[in-house]
PDB file of C-alpha atoms and ligand atoms in Angstrom:
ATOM      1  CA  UNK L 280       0.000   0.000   0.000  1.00  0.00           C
ATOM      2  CA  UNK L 281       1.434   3.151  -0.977  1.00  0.00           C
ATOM      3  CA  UNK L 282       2.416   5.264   1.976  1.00  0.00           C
ATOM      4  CA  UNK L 283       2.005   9.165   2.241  1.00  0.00           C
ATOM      5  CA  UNK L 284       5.379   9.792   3.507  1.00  0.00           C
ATOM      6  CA  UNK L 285       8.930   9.294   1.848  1.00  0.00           C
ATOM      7  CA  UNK L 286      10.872   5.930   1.253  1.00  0.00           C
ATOM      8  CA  UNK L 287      13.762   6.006  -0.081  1.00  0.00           C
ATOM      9  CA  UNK L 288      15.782   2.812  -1.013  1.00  0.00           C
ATOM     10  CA  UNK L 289      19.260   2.072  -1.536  1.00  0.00           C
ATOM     11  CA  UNK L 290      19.943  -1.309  -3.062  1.00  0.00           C
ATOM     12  CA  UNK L 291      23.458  -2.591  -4.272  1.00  0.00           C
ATOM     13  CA  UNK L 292      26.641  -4.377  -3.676  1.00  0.00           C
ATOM     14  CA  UNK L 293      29.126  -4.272  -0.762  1.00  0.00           C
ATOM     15  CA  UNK L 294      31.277  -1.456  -0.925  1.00  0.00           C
ATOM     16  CA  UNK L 295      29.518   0.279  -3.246  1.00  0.00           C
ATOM     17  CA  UNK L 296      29.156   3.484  -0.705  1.00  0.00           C
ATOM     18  CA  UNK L 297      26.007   2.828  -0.119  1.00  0.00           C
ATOM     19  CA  UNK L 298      25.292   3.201   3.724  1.00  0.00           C
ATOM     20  CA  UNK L 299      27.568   6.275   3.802  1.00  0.00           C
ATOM     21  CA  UNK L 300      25.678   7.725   0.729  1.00  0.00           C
ATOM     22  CA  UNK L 301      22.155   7.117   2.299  1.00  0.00           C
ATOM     23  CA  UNK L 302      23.504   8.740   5.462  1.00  0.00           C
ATOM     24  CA  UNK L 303      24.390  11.774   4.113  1.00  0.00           C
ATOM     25  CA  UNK L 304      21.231  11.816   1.844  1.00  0.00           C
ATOM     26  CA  UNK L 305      18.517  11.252   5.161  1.00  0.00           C
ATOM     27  CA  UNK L 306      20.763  13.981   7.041  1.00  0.00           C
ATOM     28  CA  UNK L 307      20.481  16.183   3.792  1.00  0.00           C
ATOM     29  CA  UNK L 308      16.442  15.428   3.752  1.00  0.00           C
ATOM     30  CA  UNK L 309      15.985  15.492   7.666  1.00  0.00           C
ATOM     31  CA  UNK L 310      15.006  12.154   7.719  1.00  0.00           C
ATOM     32  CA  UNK L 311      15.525   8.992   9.379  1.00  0.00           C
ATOM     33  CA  UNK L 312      18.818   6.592   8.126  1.00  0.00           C
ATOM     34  CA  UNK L 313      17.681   2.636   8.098  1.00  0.00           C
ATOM     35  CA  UNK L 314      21.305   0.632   7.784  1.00  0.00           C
ATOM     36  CA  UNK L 315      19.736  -2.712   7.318  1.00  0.00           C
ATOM     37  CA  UNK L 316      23.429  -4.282   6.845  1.00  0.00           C
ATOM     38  CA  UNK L 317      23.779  -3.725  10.696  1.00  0.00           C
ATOM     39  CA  UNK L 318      20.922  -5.239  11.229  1.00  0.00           C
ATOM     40  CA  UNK L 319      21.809  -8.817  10.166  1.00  0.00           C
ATOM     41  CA  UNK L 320      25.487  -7.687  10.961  1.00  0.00           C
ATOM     42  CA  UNK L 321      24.753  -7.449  14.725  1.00  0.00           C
ATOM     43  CA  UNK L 322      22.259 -11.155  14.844  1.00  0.00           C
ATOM     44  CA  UNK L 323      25.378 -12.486  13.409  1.00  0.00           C
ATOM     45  CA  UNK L 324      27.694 -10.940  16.383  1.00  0.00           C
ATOM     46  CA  UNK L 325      25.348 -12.519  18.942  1.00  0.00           C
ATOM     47  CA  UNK L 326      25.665 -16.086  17.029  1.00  0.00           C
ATOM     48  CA  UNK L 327      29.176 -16.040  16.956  1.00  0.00           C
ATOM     49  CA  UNK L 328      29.460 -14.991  20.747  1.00  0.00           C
ATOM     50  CA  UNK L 329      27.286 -18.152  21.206  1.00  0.00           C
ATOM     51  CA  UNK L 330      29.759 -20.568  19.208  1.00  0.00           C
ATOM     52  CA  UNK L 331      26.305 -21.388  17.600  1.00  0.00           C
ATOM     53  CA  UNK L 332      26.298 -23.438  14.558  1.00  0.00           C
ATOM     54  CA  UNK L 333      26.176 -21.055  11.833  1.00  0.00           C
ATOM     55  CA  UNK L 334      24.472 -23.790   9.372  1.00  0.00           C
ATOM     56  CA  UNK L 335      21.130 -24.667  11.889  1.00  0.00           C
ATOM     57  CA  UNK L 336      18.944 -22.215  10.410  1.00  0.00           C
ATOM     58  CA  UNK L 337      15.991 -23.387  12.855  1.00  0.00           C
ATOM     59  CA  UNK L 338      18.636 -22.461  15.749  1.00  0.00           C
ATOM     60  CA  UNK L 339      19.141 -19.244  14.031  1.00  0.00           C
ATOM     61  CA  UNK L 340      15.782 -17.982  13.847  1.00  0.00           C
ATOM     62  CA  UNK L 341      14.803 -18.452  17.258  1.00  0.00           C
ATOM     63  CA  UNK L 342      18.027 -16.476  18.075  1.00  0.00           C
ATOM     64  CA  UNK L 343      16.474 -13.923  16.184  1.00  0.00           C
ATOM     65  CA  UNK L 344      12.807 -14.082  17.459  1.00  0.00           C
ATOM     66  CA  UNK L 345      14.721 -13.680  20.738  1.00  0.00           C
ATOM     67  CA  UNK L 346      16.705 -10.359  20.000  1.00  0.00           C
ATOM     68  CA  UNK L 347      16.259  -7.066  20.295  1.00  0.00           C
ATOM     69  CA  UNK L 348      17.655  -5.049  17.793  1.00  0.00           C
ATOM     70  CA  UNK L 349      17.343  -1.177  17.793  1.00  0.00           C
ATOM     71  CA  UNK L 350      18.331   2.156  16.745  1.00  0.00           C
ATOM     72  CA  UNK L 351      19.811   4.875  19.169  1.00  0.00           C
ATOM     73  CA  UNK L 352      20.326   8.623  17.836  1.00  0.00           C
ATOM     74  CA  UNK L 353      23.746   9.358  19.495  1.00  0.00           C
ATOM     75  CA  UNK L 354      24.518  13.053  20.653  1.00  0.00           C
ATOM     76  CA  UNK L 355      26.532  13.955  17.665  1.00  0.00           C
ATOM     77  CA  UNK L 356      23.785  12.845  15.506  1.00  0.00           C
ATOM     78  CA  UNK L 357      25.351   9.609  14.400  1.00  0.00           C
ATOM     79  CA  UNK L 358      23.020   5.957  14.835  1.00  0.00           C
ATOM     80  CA  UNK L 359      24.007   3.524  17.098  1.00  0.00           C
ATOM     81  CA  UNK L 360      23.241   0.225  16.642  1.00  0.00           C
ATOM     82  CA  UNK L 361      21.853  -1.751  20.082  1.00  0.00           C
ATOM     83  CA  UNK L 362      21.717  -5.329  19.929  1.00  0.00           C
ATOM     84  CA  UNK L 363      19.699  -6.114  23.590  1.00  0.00           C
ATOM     85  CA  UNK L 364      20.461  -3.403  24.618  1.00  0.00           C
ATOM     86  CA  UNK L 365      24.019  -2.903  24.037  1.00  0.00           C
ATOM     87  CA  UNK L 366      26.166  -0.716  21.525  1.00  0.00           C
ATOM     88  CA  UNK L 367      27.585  -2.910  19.254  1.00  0.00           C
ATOM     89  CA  UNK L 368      28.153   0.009  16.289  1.00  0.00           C
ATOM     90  CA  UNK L 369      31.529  -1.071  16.144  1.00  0.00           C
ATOM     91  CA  UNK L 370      32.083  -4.790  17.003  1.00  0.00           C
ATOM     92  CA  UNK L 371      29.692  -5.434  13.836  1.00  0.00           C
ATOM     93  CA  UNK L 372      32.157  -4.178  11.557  1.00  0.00           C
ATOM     94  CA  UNK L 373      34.959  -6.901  12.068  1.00  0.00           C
ATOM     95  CA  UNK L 374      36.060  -9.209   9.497  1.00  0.00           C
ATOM     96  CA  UNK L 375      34.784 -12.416  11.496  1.00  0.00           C
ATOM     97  CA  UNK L 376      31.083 -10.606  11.352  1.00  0.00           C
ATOM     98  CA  UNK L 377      31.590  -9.330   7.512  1.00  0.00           C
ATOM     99  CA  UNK L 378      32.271 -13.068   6.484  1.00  0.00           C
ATOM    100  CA  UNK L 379      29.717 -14.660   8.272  1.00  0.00           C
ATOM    101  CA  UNK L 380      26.964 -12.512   7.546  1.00  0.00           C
ATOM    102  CA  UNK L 381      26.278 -14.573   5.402  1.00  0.00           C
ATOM    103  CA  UNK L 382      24.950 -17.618   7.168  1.00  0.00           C
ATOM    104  CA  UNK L 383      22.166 -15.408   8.621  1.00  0.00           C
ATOM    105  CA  UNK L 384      21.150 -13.512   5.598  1.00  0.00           C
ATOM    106  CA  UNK L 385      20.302 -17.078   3.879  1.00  0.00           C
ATOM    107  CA  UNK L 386      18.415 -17.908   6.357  1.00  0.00           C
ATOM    108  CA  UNK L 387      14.686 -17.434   5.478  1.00  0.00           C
ATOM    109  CA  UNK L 388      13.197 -17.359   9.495  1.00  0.00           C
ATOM    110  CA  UNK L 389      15.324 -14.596   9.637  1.00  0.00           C
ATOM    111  CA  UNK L 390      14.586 -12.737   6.875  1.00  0.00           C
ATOM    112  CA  UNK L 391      11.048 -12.325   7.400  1.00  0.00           C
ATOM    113  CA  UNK L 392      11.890 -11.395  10.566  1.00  0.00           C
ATOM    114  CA  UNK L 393      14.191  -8.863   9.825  1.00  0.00           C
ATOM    115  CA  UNK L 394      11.496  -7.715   6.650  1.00  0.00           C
ATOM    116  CA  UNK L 395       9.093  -7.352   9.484  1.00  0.00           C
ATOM    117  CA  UNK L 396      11.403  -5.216  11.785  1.00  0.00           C
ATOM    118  CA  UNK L 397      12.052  -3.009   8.602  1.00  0.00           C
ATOM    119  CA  UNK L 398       9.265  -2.423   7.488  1.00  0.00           C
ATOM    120  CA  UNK L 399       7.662  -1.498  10.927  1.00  0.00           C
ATOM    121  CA  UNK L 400      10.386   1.293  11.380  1.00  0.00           C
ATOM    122  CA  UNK L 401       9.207   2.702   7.869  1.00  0.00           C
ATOM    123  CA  UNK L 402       5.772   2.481   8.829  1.00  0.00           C
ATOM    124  CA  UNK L 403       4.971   5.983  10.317  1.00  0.00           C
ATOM    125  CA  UNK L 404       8.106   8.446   9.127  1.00  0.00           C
ATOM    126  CA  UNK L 405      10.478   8.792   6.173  1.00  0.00           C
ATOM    127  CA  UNK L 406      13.221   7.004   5.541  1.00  0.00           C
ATOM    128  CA  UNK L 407      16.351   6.525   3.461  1.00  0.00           C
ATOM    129  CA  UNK L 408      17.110   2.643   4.095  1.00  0.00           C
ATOM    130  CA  UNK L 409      19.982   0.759   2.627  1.00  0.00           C
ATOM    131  CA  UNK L 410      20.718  -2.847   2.235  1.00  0.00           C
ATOM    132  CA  UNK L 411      20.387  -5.710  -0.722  1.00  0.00           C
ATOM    133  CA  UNK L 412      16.299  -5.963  -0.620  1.00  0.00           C
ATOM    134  CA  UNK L 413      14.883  -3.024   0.036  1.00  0.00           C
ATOM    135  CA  UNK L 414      13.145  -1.751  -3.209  1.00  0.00           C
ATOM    136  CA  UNK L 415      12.597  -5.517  -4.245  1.00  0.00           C
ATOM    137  CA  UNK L 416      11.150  -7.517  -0.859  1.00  0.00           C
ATOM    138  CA  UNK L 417      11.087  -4.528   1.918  1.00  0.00           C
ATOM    139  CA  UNK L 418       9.763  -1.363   0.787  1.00  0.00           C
ATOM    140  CA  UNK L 419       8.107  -2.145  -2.511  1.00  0.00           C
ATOM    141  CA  UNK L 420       6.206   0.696  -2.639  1.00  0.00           C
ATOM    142  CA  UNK L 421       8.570   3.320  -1.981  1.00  0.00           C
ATOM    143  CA  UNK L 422       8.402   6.297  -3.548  1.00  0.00           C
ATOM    144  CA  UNK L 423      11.895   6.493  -4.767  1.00  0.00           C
ATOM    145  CA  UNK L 424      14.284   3.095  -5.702  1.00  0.00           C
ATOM    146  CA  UNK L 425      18.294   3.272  -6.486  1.00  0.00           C
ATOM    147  CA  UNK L 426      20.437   1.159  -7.189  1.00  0.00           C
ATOM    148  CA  UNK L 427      24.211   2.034  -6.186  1.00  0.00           C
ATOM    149  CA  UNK L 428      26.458   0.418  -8.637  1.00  0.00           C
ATOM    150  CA  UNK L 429      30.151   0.397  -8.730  1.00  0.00           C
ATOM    151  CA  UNK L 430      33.295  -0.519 -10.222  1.00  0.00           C
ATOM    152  CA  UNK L 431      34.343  -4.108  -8.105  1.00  0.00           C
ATOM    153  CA  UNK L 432      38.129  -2.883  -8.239  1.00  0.00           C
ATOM    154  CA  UNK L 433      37.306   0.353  -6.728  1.00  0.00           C
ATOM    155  CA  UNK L 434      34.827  -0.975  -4.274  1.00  0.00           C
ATOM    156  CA  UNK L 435      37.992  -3.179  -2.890  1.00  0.00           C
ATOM    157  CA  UNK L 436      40.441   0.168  -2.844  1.00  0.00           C
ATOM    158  CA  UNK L 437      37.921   1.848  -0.836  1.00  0.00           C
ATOM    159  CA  UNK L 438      37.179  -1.036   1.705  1.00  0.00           C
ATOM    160  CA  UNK L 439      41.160  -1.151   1.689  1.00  0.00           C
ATOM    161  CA  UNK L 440      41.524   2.291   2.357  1.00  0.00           C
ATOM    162  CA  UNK L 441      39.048   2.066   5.525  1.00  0.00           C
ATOM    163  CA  UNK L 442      40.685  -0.707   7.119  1.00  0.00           C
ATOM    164  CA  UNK L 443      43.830   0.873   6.990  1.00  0.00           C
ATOM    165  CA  UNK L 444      42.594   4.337   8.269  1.00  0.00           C
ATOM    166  CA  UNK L 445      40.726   2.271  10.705  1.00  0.00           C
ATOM    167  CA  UNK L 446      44.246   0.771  11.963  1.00  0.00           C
ATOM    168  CA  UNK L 447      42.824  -2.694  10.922  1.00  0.00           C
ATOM    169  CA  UNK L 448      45.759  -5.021   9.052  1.00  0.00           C
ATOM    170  CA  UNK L 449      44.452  -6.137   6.178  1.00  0.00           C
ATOM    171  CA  UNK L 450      46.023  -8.098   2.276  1.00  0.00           C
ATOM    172  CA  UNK L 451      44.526  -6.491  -0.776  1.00  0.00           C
ATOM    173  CA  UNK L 452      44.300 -10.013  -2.470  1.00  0.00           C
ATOM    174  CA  UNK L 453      41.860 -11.354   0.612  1.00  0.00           C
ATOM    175  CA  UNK L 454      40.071  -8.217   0.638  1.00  0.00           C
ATOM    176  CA  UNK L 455      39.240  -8.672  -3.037  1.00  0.00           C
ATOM    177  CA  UNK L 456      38.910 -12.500  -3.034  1.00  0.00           C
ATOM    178  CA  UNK L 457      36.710 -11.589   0.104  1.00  0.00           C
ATOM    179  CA  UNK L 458      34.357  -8.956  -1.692  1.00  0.00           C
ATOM    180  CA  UNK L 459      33.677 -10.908  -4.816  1.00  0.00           C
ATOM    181  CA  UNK L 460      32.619 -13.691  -2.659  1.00  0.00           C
ATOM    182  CA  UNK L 461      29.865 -11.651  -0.699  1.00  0.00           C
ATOM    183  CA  UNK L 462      29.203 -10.356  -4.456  1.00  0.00           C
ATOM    184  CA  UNK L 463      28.303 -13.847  -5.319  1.00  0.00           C
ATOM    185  CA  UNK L 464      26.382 -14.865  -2.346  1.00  0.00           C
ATOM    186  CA  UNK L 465      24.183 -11.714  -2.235  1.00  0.00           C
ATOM    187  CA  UNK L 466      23.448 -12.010  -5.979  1.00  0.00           C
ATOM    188  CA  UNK L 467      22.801 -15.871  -5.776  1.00  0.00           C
ATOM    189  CA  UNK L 468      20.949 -16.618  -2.232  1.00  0.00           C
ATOM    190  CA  UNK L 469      17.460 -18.023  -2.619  1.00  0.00           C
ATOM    191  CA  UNK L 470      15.578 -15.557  -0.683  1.00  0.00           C
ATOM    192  CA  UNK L 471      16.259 -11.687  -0.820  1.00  0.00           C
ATOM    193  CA  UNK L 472      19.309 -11.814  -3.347  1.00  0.00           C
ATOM    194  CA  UNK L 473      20.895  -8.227  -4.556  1.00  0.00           C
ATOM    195  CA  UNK L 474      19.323  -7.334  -7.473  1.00  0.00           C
ATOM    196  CA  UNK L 475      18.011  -4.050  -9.229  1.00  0.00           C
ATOM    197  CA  UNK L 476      14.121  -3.680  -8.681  1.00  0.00           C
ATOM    198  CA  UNK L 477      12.544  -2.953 -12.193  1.00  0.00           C
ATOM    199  CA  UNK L 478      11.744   0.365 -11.434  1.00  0.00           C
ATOM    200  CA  UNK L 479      14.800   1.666  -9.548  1.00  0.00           C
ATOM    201  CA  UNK L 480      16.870   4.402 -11.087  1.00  0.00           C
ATOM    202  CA  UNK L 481      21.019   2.632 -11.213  1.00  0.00           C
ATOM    203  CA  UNK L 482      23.432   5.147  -9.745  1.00  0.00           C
ATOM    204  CA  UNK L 483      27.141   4.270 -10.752  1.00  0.00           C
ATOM    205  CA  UNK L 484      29.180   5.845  -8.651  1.00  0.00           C
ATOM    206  CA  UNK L 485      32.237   4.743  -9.947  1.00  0.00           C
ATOM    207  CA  UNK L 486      34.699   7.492  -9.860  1.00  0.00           C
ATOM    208  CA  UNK L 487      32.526  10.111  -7.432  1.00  0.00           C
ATOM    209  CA  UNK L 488      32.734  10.744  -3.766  1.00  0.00           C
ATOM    210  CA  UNK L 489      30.328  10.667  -1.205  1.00  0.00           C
ATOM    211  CA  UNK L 490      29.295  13.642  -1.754  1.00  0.00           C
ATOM    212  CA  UNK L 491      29.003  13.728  -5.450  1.00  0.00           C
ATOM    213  CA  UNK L 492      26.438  10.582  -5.269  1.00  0.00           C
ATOM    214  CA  UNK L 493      24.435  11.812  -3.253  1.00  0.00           C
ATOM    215  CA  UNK L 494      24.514  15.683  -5.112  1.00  0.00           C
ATOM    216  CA  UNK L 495      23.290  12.630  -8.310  1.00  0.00           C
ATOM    217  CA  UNK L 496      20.418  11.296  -6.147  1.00  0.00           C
ATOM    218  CA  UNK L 497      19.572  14.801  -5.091  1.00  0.00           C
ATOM    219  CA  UNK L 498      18.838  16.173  -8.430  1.00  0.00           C
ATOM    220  CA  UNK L 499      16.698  12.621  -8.861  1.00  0.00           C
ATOM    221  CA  UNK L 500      14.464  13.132  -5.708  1.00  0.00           C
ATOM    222  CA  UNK L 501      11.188  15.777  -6.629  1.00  0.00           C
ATOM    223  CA  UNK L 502       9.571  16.427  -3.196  1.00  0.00           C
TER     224      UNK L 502
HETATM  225  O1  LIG F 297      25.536  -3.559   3.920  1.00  0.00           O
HETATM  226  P1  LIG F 297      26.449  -4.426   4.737  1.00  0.00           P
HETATM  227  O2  LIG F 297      27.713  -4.787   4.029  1.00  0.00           O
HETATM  228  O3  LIG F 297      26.686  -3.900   6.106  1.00  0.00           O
HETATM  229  O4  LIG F 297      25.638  -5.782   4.926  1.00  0.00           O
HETATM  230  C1  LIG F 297      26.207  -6.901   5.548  1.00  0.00           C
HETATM  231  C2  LIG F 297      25.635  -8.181   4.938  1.00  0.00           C
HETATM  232  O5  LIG F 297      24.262  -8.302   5.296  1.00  0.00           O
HETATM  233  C3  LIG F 297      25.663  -8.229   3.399  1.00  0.00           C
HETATM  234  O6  LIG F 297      26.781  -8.928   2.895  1.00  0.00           O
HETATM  235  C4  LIG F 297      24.408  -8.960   3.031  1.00  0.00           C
HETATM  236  O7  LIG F 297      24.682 -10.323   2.836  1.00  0.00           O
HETATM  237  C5  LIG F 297      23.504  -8.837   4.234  1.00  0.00           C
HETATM  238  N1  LIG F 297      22.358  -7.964   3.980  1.00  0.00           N
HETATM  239  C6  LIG F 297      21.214  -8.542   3.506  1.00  0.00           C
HETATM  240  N2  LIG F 297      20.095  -7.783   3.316  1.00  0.00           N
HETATM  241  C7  LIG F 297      20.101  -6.481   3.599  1.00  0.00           C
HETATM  242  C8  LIG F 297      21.280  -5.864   4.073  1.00  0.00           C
HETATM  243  C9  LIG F 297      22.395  -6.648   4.246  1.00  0.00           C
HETATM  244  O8  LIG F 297      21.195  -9.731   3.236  1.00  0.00           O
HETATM  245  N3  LIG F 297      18.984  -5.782   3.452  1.00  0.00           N
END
């Protein structure tokens, strides 16, 4: 059912700038910033905390039914992500979590979960949310649909170049083997795979910064 406030989604490949690009674009529009990525980044914290088995997808989904995931607007204006109640904003961006991400976002108990949770924060105010299904499963009828697109070798140089301003060691030849992996299991998973909803506008933005995608999506957006 079409809604009478704004949805924005943000669909497209790991590394593509997306979550930084729909930050800047909600902060730009005064609106709320969904990063859905957290959001199965932070069940699959609390799994590997557990030592669960990352392959018992019944095991999986009751973990899920049995968290609390939220969003906390932080002083400076920056999200934090809660998972029961604790900050976890950072912990969900280590390598261990990035590579097994995977296991839960296969996992169909969770993703209708996780659809449900999304869709209930874009129920009653406007949103710019970012992730792999958001125009095509989540937000259907939003009013606006993008697709960020970019270059695989300079999705890897910018990953690269965050891990090393973020102190983290990291080899260029995992990182890439690493990314074109996720590429392949986003595109290829049975539910919710990565792909361009038939009426979402693709934004390459190969070659621009932050700032110059989002100036692209700007002149895009008619309110
Ligand atoms: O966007 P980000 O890289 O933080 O997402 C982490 C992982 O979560 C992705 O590799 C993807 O497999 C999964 N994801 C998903 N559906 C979404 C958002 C993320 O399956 N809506």
């Amino acid at each position: 059912m079409p809604t009478d406030h704004l949805v924005i989604t943000l669909d497209g490949p790991a590394g593509a700038g997306k979550s930084t690009v729909a930050k800047s674009l909600a902060g730009r529009l005064g609106i709320t910033y969904l990063d859905t990525g957290a959001m199965y980044r932070a069940l699959t914290l609390k799994a590997l905390r557990l030592k669960m088995d990352l392959s018992d997808e019944e095991a999986l989904t009751t973990l899920c039914r049995n968290t609390k995931i939220t969003f906390k607007e932080m002083p400076d204006g920056s999200l934090s992500i809660l998972l029961d109640g604790e900050d976890v904003s950072t912990a969900i961006r280590a390598p261990e979590v990035t590579n097994n991400t995977f296991y839960i976002a296969k996992t169909p108990g969770v993703r209708t979960l996780m659809v449900a949770w999304q869709r209930a924060m874009g129920q009653d105010r406007s949103i710019v949310t970012d992730g792999r299904d958001q125009g095509t499963v989540v937000f259907t009828d939003a009013r606006y649909k993008f697709y960020v697109d970019c270059d695989v070798e300079e999705r890897v140089q910018r990953r690269f170049k965050e891990l090393v301003a973020a102190g983290k060691p990291v080899n260029l030849d995992q990182l890439r083997a690493d990314m074109k992996d996720r590429d392949q299991k986003d595109f290829t998973r049975a539910v919710g795979p990565l792909k361009k909803a038939p009426d979402a506008i693709t934004v390459d933005s190969t070659g621009l910064t932050v700032e110059g995608t989002v100036d692209k999506i700007m002149k895009l957006i008619h309110l």
